[in-house]
Coordinates of N, CA and C in Angstrom, one line a residue:
M1274 N -4.9 -65.3 40.6 CA -3.8 -64.4 40.8 C -3.5 -63.6 39.5
M1275 N -3.8 -64.2 38.3 CA -3.6 -63.4 37.1 C -4.5 -62.2 37.0
G1276 N -5.8 -62.4 37.4 CA -6.7 -61.3 37.4 C -6.3 -60.2 38.3
S1277 N -5.7 -60.5 39.4 CA -5.1 -59.5 40.3 C -4.0 -58.7 39.7
T1278 N -3.1 -59.3 38.9 CA -2.1 -58.7 38.3 C -2.6 -57.7 37.2
I1279 N -3.6 -58.2 36.4 CA -4.2 -57.3 35.4 C -4.8 -56.1 36.1
D1280 N -5.5 -56.3 37.2 CA -6.2 -55.2 37.8 C -5.1 -54.2 38.3
N1281 N -4.0 -54.7 38.9 CA -2.9 -53.8 39.4 C -2.3 -53.1 38.2
Q1282 N -2.1 -53.7 37.1 CA -1.5 -53.1 35.9 C -2.5 -52.0 35.4
A1283 N -3.7 -52.2 35.4 CA -4.7 -51.2 35.0 C -4.7 -50.1 35.9
M1284 N -4.7 -50.4 37.2 CA -4.7 -49.3 38.2 C -3.4 -48.5 38.1
H1285 N -2.2 -49.1 37.9 CA -1.0 -48.4 37.8 C -1.0 -47.5 36.5
Q1286 N -1.6 -48.0 35.4 CA -1.7 -47.2 34.2 C -2.6 -46.0 34.4
A1287 N -3.7 -46.2 35.1 CA -4.7 -45.1 35.4 C -4.0 -44.1 36.2
L1288 N -3.2 -44.5 37.2 CA -2.5 -43.5 38.1 C -1.5 -42.8 37.3
Q1289 N -0.7 -43.5 36.4 CA 0.3 -42.8 35.6 C -0.3 -41.8 34.7
T1290 N -1.4 -42.2 34.1 CA -2.1 -41.2 33.2 C -2.6 -40.0 33.9
A1291 N -3.1 -40.2 35.1 CA -3.6 -39.1 36.0 C -2.4 -38.1 36.3
F1292 N -1.3 -38.7 36.7 CA -0.1 -37.9 37.0 C 0.5 -37.2 35.8
E1293 N 0.4 -37.8 34.7 CA 0.9 -37.1 33.5 C 0.0 -36.0 32.9
F1294 N -1.3 -36.0 33.3 CA -2.2 -35.1 32.8 C -2.0 -33.7 33.5
R1295 N -1.6 -32.7 32.7 CA -1.4 -31.4 33.3 C -2.4 -30.4 32.7
H1296 N -3.2 -29.9 33.5 CA -4.2 -28.9 33.0 C -4.5 -28.0 34.2
A1297 N -4.5 -26.7 34.0 CA -4.9 -25.7 35.0 C -6.1 -25.0 34.4
T1298 N -7.2 -25.2 35.0 CA -8.4 -24.5 34.6 C -8.4 -23.1 35.1
K1299 N -8.4 -22.2 34.1 CA -8.3 -20.7 34.5 C -9.7 -20.1 34.7
V1300 N -10.7 -20.6 34.0 CA -12.1 -20.1 34.2 C -13.0 -21.3 34.3
F1301 N -13.9 -21.2 35.2 CA -14.9 -22.3 35.4 C -16.3 -21.9 34.9
D1302 N -17.2 -22.8 34.7 CA -18.5 -22.5 34.4 C -19.2 -22.1 35.7
D1303 N -19.5 -20.8 35.9 CA -20.0 -20.4 37.2 C -21.5 -20.7 37.4
T1304 N -22.1 -21.4 36.4 CA -23.5 -21.8 36.6 C -23.5 -23.2 37.3
K1305 N -22.3 -23.8 37.4 CA -22.3 -25.2 38.0 C -21.6 -25.1 39.3
K1306 N -22.0 -26.0 40.2 CA -21.4 -26.0 41.6 C -21.1 -27.5 42.0
V1307 N -19.9 -27.6 42.6 CA -19.6 -28.9 43.2 C -20.6 -29.2 44.3
A1308 N -21.2 -30.3 44.4 CA -22.1 -30.6 45.5 C -21.4 -30.6 46.8
D1309 N -22.2 -30.1 47.8 CA -21.6 -29.9 49.1 C -21.0 -31.2 49.7
A1310 N -21.7 -32.3 49.5 CA -21.2 -33.6 50.0 C -19.9 -34.0 49.3
D1311 N -19.8 -33.7 48.0 CA -18.5 -34.0 47.3 C -17.4 -33.1 47.8
F1312 N -17.7 -31.8 48.0 CA -16.7 -30.9 48.4 C -16.3 -31.2 49.9
N1313 N -17.2 -31.6 50.7 CA -16.8 -32.0 52.1 C -15.9 -33.2 52.1
R1314 N -16.2 -34.2 51.1 CA -15.4 -35.4 51.0 C -13.9 -35.0 50.6
I1315 N -13.8 -34.0 49.7 CA -12.5 -33.5 49.2 C -11.8 -32.9 50.4
L1316 N -12.5 -32.0 51.2 CA -11.8 -31.4 52.3 C -11.4 -32.5 53.4
E1317 N -12.2 -33.5 53.6 CA -11.9 -34.5 54.5 C -10.7 -35.3 54.1
A1318 N -10.6 -35.5 52.8 CA -9.4 -36.2 52.2 C -8.1 -35.4 52.4
A1319 N -8.2 -34.1 52.3 CA -7.1 -33.2 52.5 C -6.7 -33.2 54.0
R1320 N -7.7 -33.2 54.8 CA -7.5 -33.2 56.3 C -6.8 -34.4 56.7
L1321 N -7.2 -35.6 56.1 CA -6.6 -36.8 56.5 C -5.3 -37.2 55.8
S1322 N -4.9 -36.4 54.8 CA -3.7 -36.7 54.1 C -2.5 -36.5 55.0
P1323 N -1.6 -37.5 55.1 CA -0.5 -37.5 56.0 C 0.7 -36.7 55.4
S1324 N 1.5 -36.1 56.3 CA 2.8 -35.6 55.8 C 3.9 -36.6 56.3
S1325 N 5.1 -36.3 55.8 CA 6.1 -37.3 56.1 C 6.5 -37.5 57.6
F1326 N 6.3 -36.4 58.4 CA 6.5 -36.5 59.8 C 5.3 -36.6 60.6
G1327 N 4.1 -36.7 60.0 CA 2.9 -36.9 60.7 C 2.4 -35.6 61.4
M1328 N 3.0 -34.4 61.0 CA 2.6 -33.2 61.6 C 1.5 -32.4 60.8
E1329 N 1.3 -32.8 59.5 CA 0.3 -32.2 58.7 C 0.5 -30.6 58.8
P1330 N 1.6 -30.1 58.3 CA 1.8 -28.7 58.4 C 1.1 -27.8 57.4
W1331 N -0.2 -27.9 57.4 CA -0.9 -27.0 56.5 C -2.3 -26.7 57.1
N1332 N -2.9 -25.6 56.6 CA -4.2 -25.3 57.0 C -5.0 -24.9 55.7
L1333 N -6.2 -25.2 55.7 CA -7.1 -24.9 54.5 C -8.1 -23.8 54.9
L1334 N -8.2 -22.8 54.0 CA -9.1 -21.7 54.2 C -10.1 -21.7 53.0
V1335 N -11.4 -22.0 53.3 CA -12.4 -22.0 52.3 C -13.0 -20.6 52.2
V1336 N -13.0 -20.0 51.0 CA -13.5 -18.7 50.8 C -14.7 -18.8 49.9
Q1337 N -15.9 -18.7 50.4 CA -17.1 -18.8 49.5 C -17.7 -17.5 49.2
S1338 N -17.7 -16.5 50.0 CA -18.4 -15.3 49.8 C -17.7 -14.5 48.6
P1339 N -18.5 -14.1 47.6 CA -17.9 -13.3 46.5 C -17.2 -12.1 47.0
E1340 N -17.8 -11.4 48.0 CA -17.2 -10.2 48.6 C -15.8 -10.5 49.2
K1341 N -15.7 -11.6 49.9 CA -14.5 -12.0 50.6 C -13.4 -12.4 49.5
R1342 N -13.9 -13.1 48.5 CA -13.0 -13.5 47.4 C -12.3 -12.3 46.8
E1343 N -13.1 -11.2 46.6 CA -12.6 -10.0 46.0 C -11.4 -9.4 46.8
L1344 N -11.4 -9.6 48.1 CA -10.3 -9.1 48.9 C -9.0 -9.7 48.6
F1345 N -9.0 -10.9 47.9 CA -7.8 -11.6 47.5 C -7.4 -11.3 46.1
R1346 N -8.2 -10.6 45.3 CA -7.9 -10.4 43.9 C -6.6 -9.7 43.6
E1347 N -6.3 -8.7 44.4 CA -5.1 -7.9 44.1 C -3.8 -8.7 44.2
F1348 N -3.7 -9.7 45.1 CA -2.5 -10.4 45.3 C -2.6 -11.9 45.0
S1349 N -3.7 -12.3 44.4 CA -3.8 -13.7 44.0 C -3.6 -13.8 42.5
W1350 N -2.4 -13.4 42.0 CA -2.1 -13.3 40.6 C -2.5 -14.5 39.8
G1351 N -2.4 -15.7 40.3 CA -2.7 -16.9 39.6 C -4.2 -17.1 39.4
A1352 N -5.0 -16.5 40.2 CA -6.4 -16.8 40.3 C -7.3 -15.6 39.9
N1353 N -6.7 -14.5 39.7 CA -7.5 -13.3 39.5 C -8.0 -13.0 38.1
G1354 N -7.5 -13.8 37.1 CA -7.9 -13.6 35.7 C -7.2 -12.5 35.0
A1355 N -6.2 -11.9 35.6 CA -5.5 -10.8 35.0 C -4.7 -11.2 33.7
F1356 N -4.3 -12.5 33.7 CA -3.5 -13.0 32.5 C -4.4 -13.3 31.3
N1357 N -5.7 -13.5 31.5 CA -6.5 -13.8 30.4 C -7.7 -12.9 30.3
G1358 N -7.8 -11.8 31.0 CA -8.9 -10.9 30.9 C -10.2 -11.4 31.3
S1359 N -10.2 -12.3 32.3 CA -11.5 -12.9 32.7 C -11.7 -12.7 34.2
K1360 N -12.8 -13.3 34.8 CA -13.0 -13.2 36.2 C -12.1 -14.2 37.0
G1361 N -11.4 -15.0 36.2 CA -10.5 -16.0 36.8 C -11.2 -17.0 37.7
Q1362 N -10.4 -17.8 38.4 CA -10.9 -18.8 39.4 C -11.6 -18.1 40.5
L1363 N -11.1 -17.0 41.0 CA -11.8 -16.3 42.1 C -13.3 -16.0 41.8
G1364 N -13.5 -15.6 40.5 CA -14.9 -15.2 40.2 C -15.8 -16.3 39.6
T1365 N -15.2 -17.5 39.3 CA -16.0 -18.5 38.6 C -16.0 -19.8 39.3
A1366 N -15.0 -20.1 40.2 CA -15.0 -21.5 40.8 C -16.2 -21.6 41.8
S1367 N -16.8 -22.7 41.9 CA -17.8 -22.9 42.9 C -17.3 -22.9 44.3
H1368 N -16.1 -23.3 44.5 CA -15.4 -23.3 45.8 C -14.0 -22.8 45.6
F1369 N -13.5 -22.0 46.6 CA -12.2 -21.5 46.5 C -11.5 -21.8 47.8
V1370 N -10.4 -22.6 47.7 CA -9.6 -23.0 48.9 C -8.2 -22.5 48.8
I1371 N -7.7 -21.9 49.9 CA -6.4 -21.4 50.0 C -5.7 -22.4 50.9
L1372 N -4.5 -22.9 50.5 CA -3.7 -23.8 51.3 C -2.6 -23.0 51.9
F1373 N -2.5 -23.0 53.2 CA -1.4 -22.4 53.9 C -0.4 -23.4 54.4
G1374 N 0.8 -23.3 54.1 CA 1.8 -24.1 54.7 C 2.2 -23.6 56.0
A1375 N 2.2 -24.4 57.0 CA 2.5 -23.9 58.4 C 3.9 -24.5 58.8
Y1376 N 4.7 -23.7 59.4 CA 6.0 -24.1 59.9 C 5.8 -24.4 61.4
R1377 N 6.1 -25.6 61.8 CA 6.0 -25.9 63.2 C 7.3 -26.5 63.7
C1378 N 7.7 -26.1 64.9 CA 9.0 -26.7 65.4 C 8.6 -27.8 66.4

C-alpha cells in the first residue's frame, strides 16, 4: 500500500509540474518531423477526449501542404511569425492542426 501512495504522489507531482510549465514554441526545427504513428496517436487522443456533455463540440483540421498553410498566414496572427520576424509555426511545424469549436443544439 505504501508503494502505491508514493507512486500516486510522484504521478501527482509530475502532473502538477506539467500543468505549471508554460511555453509556447514560436518557431520549430523544420528539419525534424513528428513520426506519423505518433501524430496519429495524438489525433486519436484528441478524437477520444470527452467533453462535459459527451457531445465533443470540436473538429480538427490538419493542414500539411505548405501551399495550403500559406492561405492561413494573413489571419493566423499567432502562428504566422509576424511578431518575431520568422516563418512562425505555419512555416516550421511538422504538423499544423486547427481546432474548430462547434456549437450544436
